[in-house]
């Protein structure tokens, strides 16, 4: 059974940085799609970034492009989300997600992902 455990959230001032971690277990993830999503209060969950585990190819939402970066560590079975120049509008619960197959046409689609972590809160103060 796939388990995803996020960590690294917290309170940071605008302009600051955080790195979120997602520890993945229960499978060999070499063929998996891995994603970060976020949900702000009163809003729907939205795509932030995705990574094709086999190649390390990454995709980022326009709202975070140039500020956030998704990456992986094969040895640790972990993915990360490095977040720089944080803004108050980045405040949300951030979720790690996984799906057994990469699909370049739907990596941004919440419905595609079968496995989710519990989420970690990121709060950016102005």
PDB file of C-alpha atoms in Angstrom:
ATOM      1  CA  UNK A   1       0.000   0.000   0.000  1.00  0.00           C
ATOM      2  CA  UNK A   2       1.330   3.402  -0.969  1.00  0.00           C
ATOM      3  CA  UNK A   3       1.948   5.818   1.872  1.00  0.00           C
ATOM      4  CA  UNK A   4       2.847   9.463   1.467  1.00  0.00           C
ATOM      5  CA  UNK A   5       3.930  11.577   4.424  1.00  0.00           C
ATOM      6  CA  UNK A   6       4.515  15.315   4.020  1.00  0.00           C
ATOM      7  CA  UNK A   7       6.601  17.520   6.260  1.00  0.00           C
ATOM      8  CA  UNK A   8       8.262  20.904   6.231  1.00  0.00           C
ATOM      9  CA  UNK A   9       5.339  23.285   6.365  1.00  0.00           C
ATOM     10  CA  UNK A  10       5.218  26.242   8.706  1.00  0.00           C
ATOM     11  CA  UNK A  11       4.856  29.981   9.111  1.00  0.00           C
ATOM     12  CA  UNK A  12       7.108  32.227   7.041  1.00  0.00           C
ATOM     13  CA  UNK A  13       7.188  35.895   6.115  1.00  0.00           C
ATOM     14  CA  UNK A  14       6.543  37.043   2.580  1.00  0.00           C
ATOM     15  CA  UNK A  15       9.695  36.702   0.510  1.00  0.00           C
ATOM     16  CA  UNK A  16      10.899  33.764   2.565  1.00  0.00           C
ATOM     17  CA  UNK A  17      11.528  30.152   1.613  1.00  0.00           C
ATOM     18  CA  UNK A  18      10.446  26.686   2.673  1.00  0.00           C
ATOM     19  CA  UNK A  19      11.164  23.181   1.485  1.00  0.00           C
ATOM     20  CA  UNK A  20       8.409  20.595   1.708  1.00  0.00           C
ATOM     21  CA  UNK A  21       9.249  16.909   1.785  1.00  0.00           C
ATOM     22  CA  UNK A  22       7.157  13.887   0.878  1.00  0.00           C
ATOM     23  CA  UNK A  23       8.357  10.475   2.014  1.00  0.00           C
ATOM     24  CA  UNK A  24       6.915   7.752  -0.215  1.00  0.00           C
ATOM     25  CA  UNK A  25       6.727   4.067   0.695  1.00  0.00           C
ATOM     26  CA  UNK A  26       4.968   0.861  -0.251  1.00  0.00           C
ATOM     27  CA  UNK A  27       5.897   0.595  -3.920  1.00  0.00           C
ATOM     28  CA  UNK A  28       8.658   1.022  -6.419  1.00  0.00           C
ATOM     29  CA  UNK A  29       7.969   4.459  -7.783  1.00  0.00           C
ATOM     30  CA  UNK A  30      10.029   4.379 -10.961  1.00  0.00           C
ATOM     31  CA  UNK A  31       6.952   4.546 -13.234  1.00  0.00           C
ATOM     32  CA  UNK A  32       4.936   6.875 -11.047  1.00  0.00           C
ATOM     33  CA  UNK A  33       3.622  10.366 -11.490  1.00  0.00           C
ATOM     34  CA  UNK A  34       4.195  12.479  -8.390  1.00  0.00           C
ATOM     35  CA  UNK A  35       2.488  15.757  -7.712  1.00  0.00           C
ATOM     36  CA  UNK A  36       2.117  18.623  -5.288  1.00  0.00           C
ATOM     37  CA  UNK A  37      -1.271  20.254  -4.904  1.00  0.00           C
ATOM     38  CA  UNK A  38      -2.559  22.906  -2.539  1.00  0.00           C
ATOM     39  CA  UNK A  39      -5.850  24.001  -1.069  1.00  0.00           C
ATOM     40  CA  UNK A  40      -6.458  27.426   0.394  1.00  0.00           C
ATOM     41  CA  UNK A  41      -9.400  28.124   2.743  1.00  0.00           C
ATOM     42  CA  UNK A  42     -12.637  28.320   0.800  1.00  0.00           C
ATOM     43  CA  UNK A  43     -10.994  27.328  -2.467  1.00  0.00           C
ATOM     44  CA  UNK A  44     -10.696  24.171  -4.502  1.00  0.00           C
ATOM     45  CA  UNK A  45      -7.555  22.084  -4.460  1.00  0.00           C
ATOM     46  CA  UNK A  46      -5.220  23.135  -7.271  1.00  0.00           C
ATOM     47  CA  UNK A  47      -2.216  21.812  -9.113  1.00  0.00           C
ATOM     48  CA  UNK A  48       1.198  23.150  -8.110  1.00  0.00           C
ATOM     49  CA  UNK A  49       3.821  20.873  -9.643  1.00  0.00           C
ATOM     50  CA  UNK A  50       4.359  17.383 -11.047  1.00  0.00           C
ATOM     51  CA  UNK A  51       7.295  15.099 -11.652  1.00  0.00           C
ATOM     52  CA  UNK A  52       7.732  12.021 -13.839  1.00  0.00           C
ATOM     53  CA  UNK A  53       9.739   9.812 -11.540  1.00  0.00           C
ATOM     54  CA  UNK A  54      11.466   7.747 -14.233  1.00  0.00           C
ATOM     55  CA  UNK A  55      13.025  10.733 -15.994  1.00  0.00           C
ATOM     56  CA  UNK A  56      12.822  13.519 -13.449  1.00  0.00           C
ATOM     57  CA  UNK A  57      10.909  15.692 -15.911  1.00  0.00           C
ATOM     58  CA  UNK A  58       9.025  18.426 -14.088  1.00  0.00           C
ATOM     59  CA  UNK A  59       6.049  20.680 -14.670  1.00  0.00           C
ATOM     60  CA  UNK A  60       4.920  23.694 -12.657  1.00  0.00           C
ATOM     61  CA  UNK A  61       1.770  25.764 -12.531  1.00  0.00           C
ATOM     62  CA  UNK A  62       2.145  29.229 -14.021  1.00  0.00           C
ATOM     63  CA  UNK A  63       1.425  30.794 -10.625  1.00  0.00           C
ATOM     64  CA  UNK A  64       4.558  29.254  -9.109  1.00  0.00           C
ATOM     65  CA  UNK A  65       6.862  28.972 -12.112  1.00  0.00           C
ATOM     66  CA  UNK A  66      10.249  30.482 -11.350  1.00  0.00           C
ATOM     67  CA  UNK A  67       9.610  30.423  -7.591  1.00  0.00           C
ATOM     68  CA  UNK A  68       8.870  26.768  -6.788  1.00  0.00           C
ATOM     69  CA  UNK A  69      10.740  23.645  -7.865  1.00  0.00           C
ATOM     70  CA  UNK A  70       9.762  19.992  -7.524  1.00  0.00           C
ATOM     71  CA  UNK A  71      12.534  17.417  -7.294  1.00  0.00           C
ATOM     72  CA  UNK A  72      13.163  13.842  -6.220  1.00  0.00           C
ATOM     73  CA  UNK A  73      15.703  11.764  -4.343  1.00  0.00           C
ATOM     74  CA  UNK A  74      15.722   8.203  -5.665  1.00  0.00           C
ATOM     75  CA  UNK A  75      17.770   6.834  -2.792  1.00  0.00           C
ATOM     76  CA  UNK A  76      15.370   8.216  -0.191  1.00  0.00           C
ATOM     77  CA  UNK A  77      12.161   7.585  -2.141  1.00  0.00           C
ATOM     78  CA  UNK A  78      11.245  11.186  -1.537  1.00  0.00           C
ATOM     79  CA  UNK A  79      10.063  14.200  -3.445  1.00  0.00           C
ATOM     80  CA  UNK A  80      10.482  17.814  -2.471  1.00  0.00           C
ATOM     81  CA  UNK A  81       8.960  21.175  -3.201  1.00  0.00           C
ATOM     82  CA  UNK A  82      11.366  24.027  -2.827  1.00  0.00           C
ATOM     83  CA  UNK A  83       9.428  27.279  -2.444  1.00  0.00           C
ATOM     84  CA  UNK A  84      11.179  30.618  -2.777  1.00  0.00           C
ATOM     85  CA  UNK A  85       9.894  34.191  -2.717  1.00  0.00           C
ATOM     86  CA  UNK A  86       6.736  33.080  -0.948  1.00  0.00           C
ATOM     87  CA  UNK A  87       3.663  35.291  -1.150  1.00  0.00           C
ATOM     88  CA  UNK A  88       0.618  35.517   1.135  1.00  0.00           C
ATOM     89  CA  UNK A  89      -1.460  33.969  -1.662  1.00  0.00           C
ATOM     90  CA  UNK A  90       0.669  30.822  -1.369  1.00  0.00           C
ATOM     91  CA  UNK A  91      -0.930  30.167   2.024  1.00  0.00           C
ATOM     92  CA  UNK A  92      -2.610  26.759   1.840  1.00  0.00           C
ATOM     93  CA  UNK A  93      -2.455  23.145   2.891  1.00  0.00           C
ATOM     94  CA  UNK A  94       0.007  21.432   0.562  1.00  0.00           C
ATOM     95  CA  UNK A  95      -0.570  17.820  -0.437  1.00  0.00           C
ATOM     96  CA  UNK A  96       1.712  15.243  -1.977  1.00  0.00           C
ATOM     97  CA  UNK A  97       0.059  12.865  -4.453  1.00  0.00           C
ATOM     98  CA  UNK A  98       1.022   9.818  -6.484  1.00  0.00           C
ATOM     99  CA  UNK A  99      -0.320   7.816  -9.384  1.00  0.00           C
ATOM    100  CA  UNK A 100       1.010   4.573 -10.779  1.00  0.00           C
ATOM    101  CA  UNK A 101       1.283   5.802 -14.364  1.00  0.00           C
ATOM    102  CA  UNK A 102       2.652   8.984 -15.841  1.00  0.00           C
ATOM    103  CA  UNK A 103       0.353  10.658 -18.359  1.00  0.00           C
ATOM    104  CA  UNK A 104       1.642  13.810 -19.979  1.00  0.00           C
ATOM    105  CA  UNK A 105      -1.919  14.908 -20.794  1.00  0.00           C
ATOM    106  CA  UNK A 106      -3.251  14.759 -17.246  1.00  0.00           C
ATOM    107  CA  UNK A 107      -0.438  15.267 -14.752  1.00  0.00           C
ATOM    108  CA  UNK A 108      -2.257  18.421 -13.556  1.00  0.00           C
ATOM    109  CA  UNK A 109      -5.566  16.627 -12.980  1.00  0.00           C
ATOM    110  CA  UNK A 110      -6.455  15.990  -9.337  1.00  0.00           C
ATOM    111  CA  UNK A 111      -8.744  13.119 -10.343  1.00  0.00           C
ATOM    112  CA  UNK A 112      -5.811  11.218 -11.834  1.00  0.00           C
ATOM    113  CA  UNK A 113      -4.013  10.723  -8.538  1.00  0.00           C
ATOM    114  CA  UNK A 114      -4.940   7.710  -6.437  1.00  0.00           C
ATOM    115  CA  UNK A 115      -2.732   8.278  -3.412  1.00  0.00           C
ATOM    116  CA  UNK A 116      -2.574  11.353  -1.175  1.00  0.00           C
ATOM    117  CA  UNK A 117      -0.716  12.442   1.903  1.00  0.00           C
ATOM    118  CA  UNK A 118      -2.316  14.099   4.895  1.00  0.00           C
ATOM    119  CA  UNK A 119      -1.147  17.573   3.949  1.00  0.00           C
ATOM    120  CA  UNK A 120       1.110  20.146   5.556  1.00  0.00           C
ATOM    121  CA  UNK A 121       0.129  23.741   6.330  1.00  0.00           C
ATOM    122  CA  UNK A 122       2.059  26.608   4.800  1.00  0.00           C
ATOM    123  CA  UNK A 123       1.237  30.091   6.060  1.00  0.00           C
ATOM    124  CA  UNK A 124       2.839  33.184   4.556  1.00  0.00           C
ATOM    125  CA  UNK A 125       2.453  36.417   6.477  1.00  0.00           C
ATOM    126  CA  UNK A 126       2.595  39.817   4.828  1.00  0.00           C
TER     127      UNK A 126
END
